[in-house]
Amino acid sequence: MIPTTPLPSSSTGIEIKDQVPRGSNTEPIPPPIPANHGGESRSMNFKRWFPWLVPSFVVANVALFVITMYKNNCPKHSIPDSCFAPFLGRFSFQPLKQNPLLGPSSSTLENMGALQVDKVVHRHQVWRLFSCVWLHGGVVHVLANMLSLVFIGIRLEQEFGFVRIGLLYVISGFGGSLLSSLFIQSGISVGASGALFGLLGAMLSELLTNWTIYANKCAALLTLIVIIVINLAVGILPHMDNFAHIGGFISGFLLGFVFLIRPQYKWVSQRNYPSGYVSRPVNSKHKPIQYVLWVISFILLCAGLVAGTVLLLRGVDLNNHCSWCHYLSCVPTSKWSCKPQEVYCESTQMGNQLNITCLSNGKSDIFSVSNNSPSQAHELCSSLCS
């Protein structure tokens, strides 16, 4: 589940302190720095960046989804007259029983670069850990993620620039894919959820490491934590890859201490004092705790990503070492099961006629196929058994 509610960042929703605290009541108070446009009460005039990278990410994700639907070509590769919205032609969607998100088939996503652990481990296709972040399972999926990216990412890019936010997005997406691969090793996985949760994690660590520059910090912290907890909790529903959410969040949280560090309040304020104003000098640009958090976070992040990659390439399944961890991604109830549904079919072919029988429900049908590929047979089997 991806949040679509606008969240407070260092540019909105958090009031900045109006004046520097003084140790003596007799010291003159310097005039406040003029607020920037938009009515925001700010006393620290940080550079504002023009956001172009996040909108480019949105365009790239939407374009890739359109290309995926073009490649999918449901009328050609599925049961005749079974596609949803057939008036769209080759852009029509898979049957809703196969993909309720209004999107392509799993085999098309796999061919486009979806995360499949078997291919990463045995065929060394590590690039799938990155490519899956740019793919989406349907219209509903891509719209939810892109709305979240616009609400969260643009504000962060305005505050911290395209380089830091771009690296944050990509590395968090990789971290989410990595943790997902270590726990969920069947089926495929796509989506920008890990990268988006990374942005949420970075917002949290940015608030913590730059604590001194905010006034209503407790309210902002509480709001952010509630939003994160709610969205992680929704991830325990079936068909949700909550390990990608958790991995992306942890990666982004650590990266926030590295990339989103701000100078401490007093150091910036003294640079804006009028000439002739005398005050106690602040020589350190950052507080010691900021440096400590930077070092610890950098070491933990590098160690975690390297260790996770090594374990994955060795084919390690962390479920064998953690008997309860699977509950972090799905909690079974009387209403649903967390076990993946597997379908089995028998098929015989005579010329271009393919006879398929679903072993789970006994249904049988004959299909006309031009070239019987394994992926096409799998999709026909899934349609017959659904």
Tab-separated table of C-alpha atoms in Angstrom, residues 7-367:
chain	number	residue	atom	x	y	z
A	7	LEU	CA	3.173	14.726	4.096
A	8	PRO	CA	5.046	17.408	6.023
A	9	SER	CA	8.585	17.978	4.881
A	10	SER	CA	11.235	20.500	5.677
A	11	SER	CA	9.509	22.965	3.370
A	12	THR	CA	5.846	22.659	4.405
A	13	GLY	CA	3.810	21.727	7.391
A	14	ILE	CA	6.561	22.551	9.906
A	15	GLU	CA	6.990	25.958	11.415
A	16	ILE	CA	10.542	27.199	11.710
A	17	LYS	CA	11.754	29.002	14.823
A	18	ASP	CA	11.605	32.768	14.565
A	19	GLN	CA	14.703	33.769	16.513
A	20	VAL	CA	17.912	32.425	17.963
A	21	PRO	CA	17.730	31.524	21.662
A	22	ARG	CA	19.871	33.771	23.779
A	23	GLY	CA	21.766	33.029	26.951
A	24	SER	CA	21.263	36.595	28.265
A	25	ASN	CA	18.142	38.727	28.209
A	26	THR	CA	20.230	41.873	27.653
A	27	GLU	CA	21.545	40.775	24.258
A	28	PRO	CA	19.904	42.543	21.324
A	29	ILE	CA	17.769	40.280	19.125
A	30	PRO	CA	18.773	40.367	15.460
A	31	PRO	CA	16.105	41.186	12.910
A	32	PRO	CA	14.461	38.093	11.412
A	33	ILE	CA	15.363	37.000	7.935
A	34	PRO	CA	12.523	37.846	5.535
A	35	ALA	CA	10.176	34.955	4.825
A	36	ASN	CA	10.267	33.506	1.339
A	37	HIS	CA	7.287	33.616	-0.985
A	38	GLY	CA	4.325	31.403	-0.241
A	39	GLY	CA	3.746	32.642	3.293
A	40	GLU	CA	6.079	30.124	4.932
A	41	SER	CA	7.550	31.296	8.219
A	42	ARG	CA	11.242	30.614	7.741
A	43	SER	CA	14.323	32.026	9.422
A	44	MET	CA	16.855	29.943	7.502
A	45	ASN	CA	17.086	30.876	3.853
A	46	PHE	CA	18.183	27.589	2.269
A	47	LYS	CA	18.458	27.298	-1.482
A	48	ARG	CA	15.293	26.246	-3.284
A	49	TRP	CA	15.711	23.889	-6.251
A	50	PHE	CA	13.504	23.675	-9.301
A	51	PRO	CA	11.979	20.156	-9.292
A	52	TRP	CA	12.490	18.434	-12.629
A	53	LEU	CA	13.818	14.974	-11.748
A	54	VAL	CA	10.749	13.699	-9.881
A	55	PRO	CA	8.383	14.729	-12.730
A	56	SER	CA	10.799	12.971	-15.099
A	57	PHE	CA	10.519	9.831	-12.964
A	58	VAL	CA	6.726	10.037	-13.225
A	59	VAL	CA	6.884	10.360	-17.018
A	60	ALA	CA	9.330	7.448	-17.254
A	61	ASN	CA	7.114	5.181	-15.131
A	62	VAL	CA	3.987	6.004	-17.127
A	63	ALA	CA	5.827	5.575	-20.439
A	64	LEU	CA	7.155	2.175	-19.381
A	65	PHE	CA	3.661	1.100	-18.384
A	66	VAL	CA	2.330	2.081	-21.828
A	67	ILE	CA	5.172	0.148	-23.493
A	68	THR	CA	4.414	-2.850	-21.273
A	69	MET	CA	0.757	-2.809	-22.316
A	70	TYR	CA	1.794	-2.559	-25.977
A	71	LYS	CA	4.033	-5.597	-25.561
A	72	ASN	CA	1.329	-7.447	-23.645
A	73	ASN	CA	-1.188	-7.440	-26.538
A	74	CYS	CA	-3.910	-9.278	-24.625
A	75	PRO	CA	-6.122	-10.136	-27.658
A	76	LYS	CA	-3.278	-12.061	-29.258
A	77	HIS	CA	-1.967	-13.946	-26.218
A	78	SER	CA	-5.092	-14.693	-24.165
A	79	ILE	CA	-8.362	-16.554	-24.525
A	80	PRO	CA	-10.482	-14.905	-27.260
A	81	ASP	CA	-12.968	-12.290	-25.959
A	82	SER	CA	-11.607	-12.593	-22.404
A	83	CYS	CA	-9.677	-9.307	-22.294
A	84	PHE	CA	-11.044	-6.402	-20.285
A	85	ALA	CA	-11.841	-3.192	-22.231
A	86	PRO	CA	-11.388	-4.836	-25.660
A	87	PHE	CA	-12.060	-1.517	-27.424
A	88	LEU	CA	-8.476	-0.566	-26.492
A	89	GLY	CA	-7.167	-3.126	-28.957
A	90	ARG	CA	-3.714	-4.404	-28.124
A	91	PHE	CA	-3.706	-2.096	-25.106
A	92	SER	CA	-6.664	-3.909	-23.543
A	93	PHE	CA	-6.162	-5.373	-20.085
A	94	GLN	CA	-5.835	-8.944	-18.935
A	95	PRO	CA	-9.034	-10.565	-17.551
A	96	LEU	CA	-9.830	-9.145	-14.126
A	97	LYS	CA	-9.546	-12.617	-12.579
A	98	GLN	CA	-5.911	-12.642	-13.667
A	99	ASN	CA	-5.060	-9.012	-12.931
A	100	PRO	CA	-7.621	-6.924	-11.012
A	101	LEU	CA	-5.291	-3.893	-11.183
A	102	LEU	CA	-6.088	-3.363	-14.901
A	103	GLY	CA	-2.739	-4.312	-16.319
A	104	PRO	CA	-0.629	-6.813	-18.240
A	105	SER	CA	0.073	-10.477	-17.669
A	106	SER	CA	2.760	-11.742	-15.327
A	107	SER	CA	4.735	-13.192	-18.233
A	108	THR	CA	4.859	-9.785	-19.938
A	109	LEU	CA	6.092	-8.148	-16.748
A	110	GLU	CA	8.687	-10.887	-16.399
A	111	ASN	CA	9.947	-10.232	-19.934
A	112	MET	CA	10.069	-6.492	-19.244
A	113	GLY	CA	12.314	-6.928	-16.188
A	114	ALA	CA	10.164	-7.833	-13.199
A	115	LEU	CA	11.956	-9.138	-10.129
A	116	GLN	CA	12.184	-12.930	-10.248
A	117	VAL	CA	14.564	-14.384	-7.696
A	118	ASP	CA	15.369	-17.511	-9.694
A	119	LYS	CA	16.718	-15.461	-12.589
A	120	VAL	CA	18.681	-13.177	-10.266
A	121	VAL	CA	20.319	-16.097	-8.470
A	122	HIS	CA	20.869	-18.657	-11.216
A	123	ARG	CA	21.205	-16.399	-14.248
A	124	HIS	CA	22.898	-13.527	-12.400
A	125	GLN	CA	20.375	-10.967	-13.676
A	126	VAL	CA	21.063	-8.555	-10.825
A	127	TRP	CA	19.731	-5.706	-12.950
A	128	ARG	CA	16.214	-6.937	-12.159
A	129	LEU	CA	16.660	-5.539	-8.638
A	130	PHE	CA	16.643	-2.089	-10.260
A	131	SER	CA	14.388	-2.574	-13.290
A	132	CYS	CA	11.436	-3.890	-11.284
A	133	VAL	CA	11.150	-0.524	-9.516
A	134	TRP	CA	10.107	1.118	-12.814
A	135	LEU	CA	7.419	-1.422	-13.713
A	136	HIS	CA	3.838	-1.592	-12.442
A	137	GLY	CA	1.163	-4.236	-12.364
A	138	GLY	CA	-1.735	-2.108	-13.594
A	139	VAL	CA	-3.378	1.273	-13.966
A	140	VAL	CA	-4.425	1.314	-10.313
A	141	HIS	CA	-0.885	0.452	-9.235
A	142	VAL	CA	0.893	3.074	-11.328
A	143	LEU	CA	-1.592	5.845	-10.467
A	144	ALA	CA	-1.305	5.244	-6.713
A	145	ASN	CA	2.485	5.188	-6.796
A	146	MET	CA	2.880	8.210	-9.071
A	147	LEU	CA	0.499	10.344	-7.020
A	148	SER	CA	2.537	9.478	-3.939
A	149	LEU	CA	5.778	10.283	-5.747
A	150	VAL	CA	4.451	13.695	-6.793
A	151	PHE	CA	3.220	14.585	-3.302
A	152	ILE	CA	6.367	13.450	-1.500
A	153	GLY	CA	9.183	13.667	-4.028
A	154	ILE	CA	8.661	17.158	-5.436
A	155	ARG	CA	8.842	18.792	-2.004
A	156	LEU	CA	11.989	16.893	-1.124
A	157	GLU	CA	13.621	17.786	-4.450
A	158	GLN	CA	12.798	21.455	-3.922
A	159	GLU	CA	14.573	21.348	-0.569
A	160	PHE	CA	17.566	19.094	-1.261
A	161	GLY	CA	18.098	19.020	-5.031
A	162	PHE	CA	17.859	16.403	-7.734
A	163	VAL	CA	21.181	14.646	-7.043
A	164	ARG	CA	20.457	13.658	-3.448
A	165	ILE	CA	16.791	12.825	-4.025
A	166	GLY	CA	17.594	10.866	-7.188
A	167	LEU	CA	20.187	8.753	-5.388
A	168	LEU	CA	17.841	8.348	-2.445
A	169	TYR	CA	15.051	7.076	-4.701
A	170	VAL	CA	17.186	4.601	-6.648
A	171	ILE	CA	19.122	3.194	-3.671
A	172	SER	CA	15.952	2.823	-1.578
A	173	GLY	CA	14.281	0.991	-4.443
A	174	PHE	CA	17.259	-1.363	-4.640
A	175	GLY	CA	17.150	-1.930	-0.878
A	176	GLY	CA	13.464	-2.795	-1.046
A	177	SER	CA	14.001	-5.228	-3.920
A	178	LEU	CA	16.899	-6.837	-2.068
A	179	LEU	CA	14.991	-7.532	1.149
A	180	SER	CA	11.994	-8.751	-0.843
A	181	SER	CA	14.199	-11.219	-2.734
A	182	LEU	CA	15.630	-12.640	0.470
A	183	PHE	CA	12.178	-13.499	1.845
A	184	ILE	CA	9.804	-13.871	-1.131
A	185	GLN	CA	11.420	-16.203	-3.636
A	186	SER	CA	8.415	-17.316	-5.685
A	187	GLY	CA	6.474	-15.349	-8.264
A	188	ILE	CA	7.420	-11.917	-9.546
A	189	SER	CA	7.474	-8.465	-7.975
A	190	VAL	CA	7.140	-4.991	-9.527
A	191	GLY	CA	6.482	-1.456	-8.343
A	192	ALA	CA	8.060	1.670	-6.892
A	193	SER	CA	6.799	0.967	-3.377
A	194	GLY	CA	10.259	0.390	-1.921
A	195	ALA	CA	11.572	3.670	-3.348
A	196	LEU	CA	8.526	5.577	-2.074
A	197	PHE	CA	8.868	4.147	1.410
A	198	GLY	CA	12.514	5.173	1.195
A	199	LEU	CA	11.410	8.778	0.736
A	200	LEU	CA	9.171	8.422	3.783
A	201	GLY	CA	12.048	6.987	5.814
A	202	ALA	CA	14.314	9.817	4.701
A	203	MET	CA	11.727	12.387	5.781
A	204	LEU	CA	11.719	10.835	9.237
A	205	SER	CA	15.498	10.794	9.629
A	206	GLU	CA	15.754	14.312	8.159
A	207	LEU	CA	13.406	15.563	10.860
A	208	LEU	CA	15.450	13.830	13.554
A	209	THR	CA	18.910	14.883	12.392
A	210	ASN	CA	17.842	18.494	11.745
A	211	TRP	CA	15.787	18.663	14.925
A	212	THR	CA	17.033	22.110	16.024
A	213	ILE	CA	15.671	24.029	13.024
A	214	TYR	CA	12.026	23.082	13.588
A	215	ALA	CA	9.551	24.622	16.025
A	216	ASN	CA	6.522	22.276	15.949
A	217	LYS	CA	8.761	19.245	15.664
A	218	CYS	CA	6.743	16.924	17.932
A	219	ALA	CA	3.539	17.374	15.946
A	220	ALA	CA	5.391	16.756	12.675
A	221	LEU	CA	7.123	13.685	14.094
A	222	LEU	CA	3.887	12.207	15.402
A	223	THR	CA	2.069	12.799	12.102
A	224	LEU	CA	4.854	11.209	10.095
A	225	ILE	CA	5.092	8.161	12.360
A	226	VAL	CA	1.324	7.573	12.224
A	227	ILE	CA	1.319	7.694	8.412
A	228	ILE	CA	4.280	5.298	8.182
A	229	VAL	CA	2.799	2.823	10.673
A	230	ILE	CA	-0.579	2.789	8.913
A	231	ASN	CA	0.948	2.100	5.511
A	232	LEU	CA	3.269	-0.603	6.823
A	233	ALA	CA	0.304	-2.198	8.601
A	234	VAL	CA	-1.697	-2.316	5.369
A	235	GLY	CA	1.228	-4.200	3.843
A	236	ILE	CA	0.357	-7.342	5.824
A	237	LEU	CA	-2.597	-7.946	3.493
A	238	PRO	CA	-2.176	-10.700	0.880
A	239	HIS	CA	-0.573	-9.887	-2.487
A	240	MET	CA	1.308	-6.970	-0.889
A	241	ASP	CA	5.095	-7.111	-0.850
A	242	ASN	CA	5.656	-5.595	2.568
A	243	PHE	CA	9.289	-6.724	2.610
A	244	ALA	CA	9.925	-4.284	-0.253
A	245	HIS	CA	8.241	-1.581	1.823
A	246	ILE	CA	10.329	-2.392	4.895
A	247	GLY	CA	13.591	-2.686	2.970
A	248	GLY	CA	12.988	0.600	1.177
A	249	PHE	CA	12.020	2.351	4.403
A	250	ILE	CA	15.141	1.186	6.272
A	251	SER	CA	17.383	2.166	3.341
A	252	GLY	CA	15.777	5.589	3.065
A	253	PHE	CA	15.893	6.133	6.816
A	254	LEU	CA	19.650	5.541	6.877
A	255	LEU	CA	20.207	7.566	3.707
A	256	GLY	CA	18.369	10.512	5.246
A	257	PHE	CA	21.090	10.862	7.886
A	258	VAL	CA	23.690	10.835	5.082
A	259	PHE	CA	22.115	12.926	2.310
A	260	LEU	CA	19.665	15.270	4.056
A	261	ILE	CA	21.814	16.732	6.822
A	262	ARG	CA	21.398	20.482	7.444
A	263	PRO	CA	23.677	22.963	9.250
A	264	GLN	CA	22.636	23.602	12.839
A	265	TYR	CA	20.374	26.565	13.499
A	266	LYS	CA	22.824	28.819	15.344
A	267	TRP	CA	25.549	28.421	12.708
A	268	VAL	CA	23.242	29.553	9.887
A	269	SER	CA	21.680	32.337	11.937
A	270	GLN	CA	24.981	34.001	12.825
A	271	ARG	CA	25.790	34.371	9.118
A	272	ASN	CA	22.696	36.533	8.712
A	273	TYR	CA	23.323	38.884	11.626
A	274	PRO	CA	23.638	42.568	10.647
A	275	SER	CA	27.125	44.051	10.574
A	276	GLY	CA	28.319	45.131	13.996
A	277	TYR	CA	26.137	42.649	15.820
A	278	VAL	CA	28.121	40.822	18.520
A	279	SER	CA	27.194	37.333	19.638
A	280	ARG	CA	28.829	34.158	20.830
A	281	PRO	CA	30.412	32.551	17.712
A	282	VAL	CA	29.415	29.048	16.617
A	283	ASN	CA	32.340	27.447	14.804
A	284	SER	CA	30.893	24.018	14.033
A	285	LYS	CA	28.579	23.829	11.026
A	286	HIS	CA	26.909	20.666	12.332
A	287	LYS	CA	26.271	19.278	15.771
A	288	PRO	CA	28.449	16.326	16.916
A	289	ILE	CA	25.403	14.035	16.995
A	290	GLN	CA	24.829	14.750	13.284
A	291	TYR	CA	28.339	13.567	12.450
A	292	VAL	CA	27.882	10.451	14.587
A	293	LEU	CA	24.585	9.594	12.906
A	294	TRP	CA	26.143	10.182	9.474
A	295	VAL	CA	28.989	7.736	10.115
A	296	ILE	CA	26.837	5.048	11.751
A	297	SER	CA	24.159	5.230	9.046
A	298	PHE	CA	26.690	5.081	6.212
A	299	ILE	CA	28.397	2.019	7.682
A	300	LEU	CA	25.121	0.206	8.398
A	301	LEU	CA	23.749	0.947	4.936
A	302	CYS	CA	26.853	-0.227	3.072
A	303	ALA	CA	27.191	-3.331	5.223
A	304	GLY	CA	23.518	-4.210	4.825
A	305	LEU	CA	23.410	-3.798	1.051
A	306	VAL	CA	26.653	-5.721	0.488
A	307	ALA	CA	25.715	-8.537	2.871
A	308	GLY	CA	22.208	-8.785	1.407
A	309	THR	CA	23.520	-8.975	-2.156
A	310	VAL	CA	26.024	-11.701	-1.246
A	311	LEU	CA	23.354	-13.755	0.537
A	312	LEU	CA	20.963	-13.399	-2.385
A	313	LEU	CA	23.497	-14.491	-4.996
A	314	ARG	CA	24.249	-17.521	-2.842
A	315	GLY	CA	20.580	-18.463	-2.947
A	316	VAL	CA	19.933	-17.944	0.777
A	317	ASP	CA	16.279	-17.926	1.894
A	318	LEU	CA	16.048	-15.936	5.113
A	319	ASN	CA	12.746	-17.630	5.982
A	320	ASN	CA	14.844	-20.655	6.936
A	321	HIS	CA	16.569	-18.535	9.566
A	322	CYS	CA	13.540	-16.603	10.791
A	323	SER	CA	10.400	-18.679	11.329
A	324	TRP	CA	8.126	-15.705	12.079
A	325	CYS	CA	9.366	-13.106	9.619
A	326	HIS	CA	6.837	-14.103	6.936
A	327	TYR	CA	4.130	-12.548	9.116
A	328	LEU	CA	5.667	-9.136	8.400
A	329	SER	CA	4.383	-9.378	4.836
A	330	CYS	CA	1.131	-11.300	5.232
A	331	VAL	CA	-0.962	-12.396	8.209
A	332	PRO	CA	-3.360	-15.268	7.347
A	333	THR	CA	-6.952	-15.022	8.542
A	334	SER	CA	-10.208	-16.893	7.961
A	335	LYS	CA	-10.887	-14.479	5.076
A	336	TRP	CA	-7.701	-15.085	3.096
A	337	SER	CA	-4.651	-17.291	2.772
A	338	CYS	CA	-1.066	-16.134	2.398
A	339	LYS	CA	0.022	-19.155	0.362
A	340	PRO	CA	0.545	-18.409	-3.349
A	341	GLN	CA	-2.041	-20.027	-5.576
A	342	GLU	CA	-0.463	-22.500	-7.965
A	343	VAL	CA	-2.197	-23.783	-11.091
A	344	TYR	CA	-1.421	-26.947	-13.025
A	345	CYS	CA	-2.626	-27.928	-16.488
A	346	GLU	CA	-2.199	-30.713	-19.006
A	347	SER	CA	-1.871	-29.781	-22.655
A	348	THR	CA	-1.721	-31.528	-26.013
A	349	GLN	CA	-1.169	-29.867	-29.368
A	350	MET	CA	-2.148	-30.881	-32.876
A	351	GLY	CA	-1.024	-28.347	-35.451
A	352	ASN	CA	-2.116	-24.934	-34.251
A	353	GLN	CA	-4.780	-26.363	-31.915
A	354	LEU	CA	-3.794	-26.476	-28.244
A	355	ASN	CA	-5.967	-28.523	-25.889
A	356	ILE	CA	-5.536	-27.463	-22.252
A	357	THR	CA	-7.115	-29.084	-19.190
A	358	CYS	CA	-6.954	-27.420	-15.768
A	359	LEU	CA	-6.201	-30.088	-13.160
A	360	SER	CA	-7.606	-28.069	-10.244
A	361	ASN	CA	-11.147	-27.569	-11.581
A	362	GLY	CA	-11.335	-30.008	-14.490
A	363	LYS	CA	-12.127	-27.356	-17.105
A	364	SER	CA	-10.890	-28.026	-20.626
A	365	ASP	CA	-10.758	-25.945	-23.785
A	366	ILE	CA	-9.138	-25.828	-27.211
A	367	PHE	CA	-7.236	-22.744	-28.340
